[in-house]
XYZ file of N, CA, C and O in Angstrom:
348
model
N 17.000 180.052 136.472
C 16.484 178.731 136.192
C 17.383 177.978 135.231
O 18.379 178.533 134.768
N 17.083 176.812 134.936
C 17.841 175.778 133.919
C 17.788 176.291 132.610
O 16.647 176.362 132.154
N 18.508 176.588 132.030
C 18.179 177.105 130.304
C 18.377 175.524 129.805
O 19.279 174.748 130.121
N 17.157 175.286 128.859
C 16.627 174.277 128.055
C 17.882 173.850 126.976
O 18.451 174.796 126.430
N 18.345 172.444 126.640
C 19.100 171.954 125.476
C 18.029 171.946 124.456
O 16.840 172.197 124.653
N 18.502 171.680 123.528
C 17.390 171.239 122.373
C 16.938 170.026 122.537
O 15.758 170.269 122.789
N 17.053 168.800 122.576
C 16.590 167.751 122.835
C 15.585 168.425 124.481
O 15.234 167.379 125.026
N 15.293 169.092 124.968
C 14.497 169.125 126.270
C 13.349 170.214 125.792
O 12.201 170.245 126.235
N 13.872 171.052 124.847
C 12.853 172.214 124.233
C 11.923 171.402 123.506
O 10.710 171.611 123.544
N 12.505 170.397 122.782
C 11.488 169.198 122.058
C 10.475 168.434 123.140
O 9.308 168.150 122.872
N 10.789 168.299 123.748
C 10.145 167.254 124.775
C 8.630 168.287 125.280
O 7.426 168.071 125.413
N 9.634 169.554 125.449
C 8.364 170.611 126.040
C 7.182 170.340 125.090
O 6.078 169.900 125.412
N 7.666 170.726 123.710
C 6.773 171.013 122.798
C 5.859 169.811 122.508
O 4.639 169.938 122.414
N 6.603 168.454 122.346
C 6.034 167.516 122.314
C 4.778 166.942 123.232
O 3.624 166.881 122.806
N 5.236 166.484 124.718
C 4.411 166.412 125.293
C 4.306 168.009 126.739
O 4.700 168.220 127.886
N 3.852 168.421 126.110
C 3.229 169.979 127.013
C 2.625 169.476 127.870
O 3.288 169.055 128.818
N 1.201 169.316 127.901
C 0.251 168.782 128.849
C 1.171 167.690 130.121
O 1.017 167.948 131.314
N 1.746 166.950 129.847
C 2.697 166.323 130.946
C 3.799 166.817 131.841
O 4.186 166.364 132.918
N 4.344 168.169 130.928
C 5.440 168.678 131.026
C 4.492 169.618 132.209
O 5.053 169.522 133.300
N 3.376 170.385 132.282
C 2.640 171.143 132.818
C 2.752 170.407 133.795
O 3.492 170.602 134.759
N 1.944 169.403 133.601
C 1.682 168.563 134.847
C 2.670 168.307 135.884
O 2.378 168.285 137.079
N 4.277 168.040 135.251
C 5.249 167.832 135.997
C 5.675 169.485 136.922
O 5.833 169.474 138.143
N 5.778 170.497 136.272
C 6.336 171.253 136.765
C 4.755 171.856 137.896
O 4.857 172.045 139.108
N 3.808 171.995 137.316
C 2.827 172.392 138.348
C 2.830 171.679 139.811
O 2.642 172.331 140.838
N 3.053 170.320 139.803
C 3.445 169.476 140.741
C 4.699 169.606 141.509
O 5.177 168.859 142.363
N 5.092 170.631 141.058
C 6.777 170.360 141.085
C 7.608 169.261 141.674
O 8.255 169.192 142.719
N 7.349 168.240 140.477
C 8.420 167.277 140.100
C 9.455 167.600 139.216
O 10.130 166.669 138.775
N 9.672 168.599 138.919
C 10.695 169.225 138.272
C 10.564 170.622 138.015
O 9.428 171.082 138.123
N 11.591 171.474 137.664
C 11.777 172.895 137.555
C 11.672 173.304 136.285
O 12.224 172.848 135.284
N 11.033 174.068 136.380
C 10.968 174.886 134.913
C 12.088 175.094 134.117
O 13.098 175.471 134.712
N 12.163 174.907 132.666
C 12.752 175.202 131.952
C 12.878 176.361 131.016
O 11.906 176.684 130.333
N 14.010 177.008 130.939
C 13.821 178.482 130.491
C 14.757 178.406 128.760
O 15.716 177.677 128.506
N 14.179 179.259 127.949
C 15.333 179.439 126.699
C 15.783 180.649 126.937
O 15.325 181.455 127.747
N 16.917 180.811 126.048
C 17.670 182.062 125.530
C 17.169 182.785 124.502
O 17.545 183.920 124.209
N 15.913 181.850 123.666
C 15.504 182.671 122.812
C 14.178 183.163 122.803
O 13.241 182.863 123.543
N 14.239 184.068 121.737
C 12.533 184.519 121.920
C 12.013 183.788 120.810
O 12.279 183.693 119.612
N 10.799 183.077 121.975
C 9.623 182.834 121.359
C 10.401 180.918 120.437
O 10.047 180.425 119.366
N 11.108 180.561 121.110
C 11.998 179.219 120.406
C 11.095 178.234 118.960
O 11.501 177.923 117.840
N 9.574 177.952 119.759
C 9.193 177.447 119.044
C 8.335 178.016 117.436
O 7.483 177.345 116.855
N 8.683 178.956 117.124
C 7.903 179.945 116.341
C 8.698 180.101 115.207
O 9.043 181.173 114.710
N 9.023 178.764 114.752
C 9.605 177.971 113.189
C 9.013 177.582 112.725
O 7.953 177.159 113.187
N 9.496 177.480 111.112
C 8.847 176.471 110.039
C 9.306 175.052 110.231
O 8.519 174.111 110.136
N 10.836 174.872 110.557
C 11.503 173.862 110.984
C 10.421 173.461 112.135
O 9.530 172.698 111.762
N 10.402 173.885 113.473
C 9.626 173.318 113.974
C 8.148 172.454 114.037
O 7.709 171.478 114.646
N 7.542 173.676 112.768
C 5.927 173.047 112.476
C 6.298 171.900 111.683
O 5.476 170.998 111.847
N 7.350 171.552 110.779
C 7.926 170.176 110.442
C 7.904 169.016 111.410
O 7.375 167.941 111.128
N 8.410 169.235 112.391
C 8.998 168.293 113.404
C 8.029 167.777 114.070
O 7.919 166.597 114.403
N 6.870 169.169 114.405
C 5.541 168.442 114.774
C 5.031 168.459 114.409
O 4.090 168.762 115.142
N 4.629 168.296 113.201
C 3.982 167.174 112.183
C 4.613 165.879 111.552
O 4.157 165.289 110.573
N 5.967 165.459 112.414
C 5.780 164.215 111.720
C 5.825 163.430 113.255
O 5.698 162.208 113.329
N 6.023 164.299 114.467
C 5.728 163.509 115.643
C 4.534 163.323 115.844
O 4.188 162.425 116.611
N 3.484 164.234 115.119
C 1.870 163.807 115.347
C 2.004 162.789 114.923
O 1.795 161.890 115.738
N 2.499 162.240 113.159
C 2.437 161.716 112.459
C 2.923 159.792 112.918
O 2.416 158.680 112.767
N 4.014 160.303 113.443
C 4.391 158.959 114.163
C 3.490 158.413 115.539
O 3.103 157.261 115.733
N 3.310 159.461 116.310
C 2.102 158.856 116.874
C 0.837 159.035 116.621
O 0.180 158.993 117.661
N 0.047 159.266 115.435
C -0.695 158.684 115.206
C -0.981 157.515 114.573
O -2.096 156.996 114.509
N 0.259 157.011 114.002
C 0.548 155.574 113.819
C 0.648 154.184 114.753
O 0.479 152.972 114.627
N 1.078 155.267 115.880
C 0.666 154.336 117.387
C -0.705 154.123 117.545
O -1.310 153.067 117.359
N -1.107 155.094 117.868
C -2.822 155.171 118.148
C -3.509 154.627 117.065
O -4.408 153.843 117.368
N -3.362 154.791 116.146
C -5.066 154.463 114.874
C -4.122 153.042 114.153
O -4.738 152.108 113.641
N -2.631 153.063 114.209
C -2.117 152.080 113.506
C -3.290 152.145 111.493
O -4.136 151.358 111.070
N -2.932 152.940 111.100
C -3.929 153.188 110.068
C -3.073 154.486 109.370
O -3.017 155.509 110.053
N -2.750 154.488 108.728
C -1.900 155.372 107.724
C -2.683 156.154 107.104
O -2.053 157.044 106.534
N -4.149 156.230 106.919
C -4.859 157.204 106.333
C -5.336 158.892 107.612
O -5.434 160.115 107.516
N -5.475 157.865 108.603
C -5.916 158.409 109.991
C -4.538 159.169 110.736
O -4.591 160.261 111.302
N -3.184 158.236 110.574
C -2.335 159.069 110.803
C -1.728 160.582 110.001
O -1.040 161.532 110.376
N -2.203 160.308 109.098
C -1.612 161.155 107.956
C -2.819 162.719 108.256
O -2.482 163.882 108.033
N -4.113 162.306 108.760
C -5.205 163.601 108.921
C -4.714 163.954 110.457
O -4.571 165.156 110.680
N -4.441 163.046 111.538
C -4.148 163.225 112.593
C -3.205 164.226 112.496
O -3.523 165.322 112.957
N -1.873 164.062 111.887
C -0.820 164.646 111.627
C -1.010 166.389 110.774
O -0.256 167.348 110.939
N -1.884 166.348 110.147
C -2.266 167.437 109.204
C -3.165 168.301 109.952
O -2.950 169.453 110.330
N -3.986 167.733 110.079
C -4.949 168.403 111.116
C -4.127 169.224 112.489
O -4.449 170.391 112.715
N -3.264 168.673 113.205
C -2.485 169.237 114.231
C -1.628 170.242 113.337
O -1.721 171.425 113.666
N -0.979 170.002 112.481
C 0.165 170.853 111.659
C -0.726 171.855 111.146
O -0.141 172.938 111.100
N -1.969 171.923 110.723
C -2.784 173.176 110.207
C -3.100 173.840 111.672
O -3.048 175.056 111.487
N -3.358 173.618 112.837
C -3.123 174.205 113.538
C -2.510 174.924 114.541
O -2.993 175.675 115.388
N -1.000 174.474 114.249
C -0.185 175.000 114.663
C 0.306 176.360 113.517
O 0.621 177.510 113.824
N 0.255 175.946 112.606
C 0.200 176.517 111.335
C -0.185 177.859 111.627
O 0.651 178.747 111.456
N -1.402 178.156 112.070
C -2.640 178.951 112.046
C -1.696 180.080 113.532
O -1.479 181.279 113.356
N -1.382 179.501 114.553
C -0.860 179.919 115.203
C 0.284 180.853 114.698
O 0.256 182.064 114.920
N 1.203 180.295 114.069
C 1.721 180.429 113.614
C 1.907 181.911 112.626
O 2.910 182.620 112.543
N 0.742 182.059 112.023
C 0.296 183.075 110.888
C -0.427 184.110 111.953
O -0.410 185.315 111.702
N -1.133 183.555 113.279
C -1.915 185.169 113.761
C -0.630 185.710 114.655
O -0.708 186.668 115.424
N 0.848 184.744 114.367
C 1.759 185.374 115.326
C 2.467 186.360 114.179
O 3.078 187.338 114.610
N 2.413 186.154 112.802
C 2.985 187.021 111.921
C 4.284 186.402 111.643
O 5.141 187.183 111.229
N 4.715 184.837 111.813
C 5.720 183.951 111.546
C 5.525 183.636 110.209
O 6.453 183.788 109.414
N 4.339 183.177 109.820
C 4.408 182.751 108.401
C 3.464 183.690 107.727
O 3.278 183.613 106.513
């Protein structure tokens, strides 16, 4: 299969649910990494928490709401994160 760039491993992570959608449909081919387990960073739980963060600034346009939107997703990735033995 296609091994993933970084800019395309982001996209996965970002929007998943679409990315599903595309490849279940197959409108496109799965994307594979070289590494194990890619997204299972601290760097990463950064990145998505400030892409929650930016779009929840789209959606609520409200900086109090983006900021829980954003936290709220990052504590649960977080959590993931800790029953994987990452953090």
């Amino acid at each position: 299969g296609l091994i993933a760039n970084g800019y395309e491993k982001y996209f996965v992570l970002f929007f998943a649910p679409f990315y599903l959608y595309l490849v279940a449909t197959k409108k496109i081919q799965p994307l594979f990494s070289n590494e194990h387990k890619p997204f299972h960073r601290l760097r990463v739980l950064f990145a998505y928490a400030i892409f929650l963060f930016i779009l929840g600034m789209i959606l609520y346009v409200s900086l109090f709401k983006a900021i829980f939107f954003s936290l709220f997703g990052a504590i649960g990735y977080a959590t993931h994160l800790f029953v994987d033995k990452m953090i």
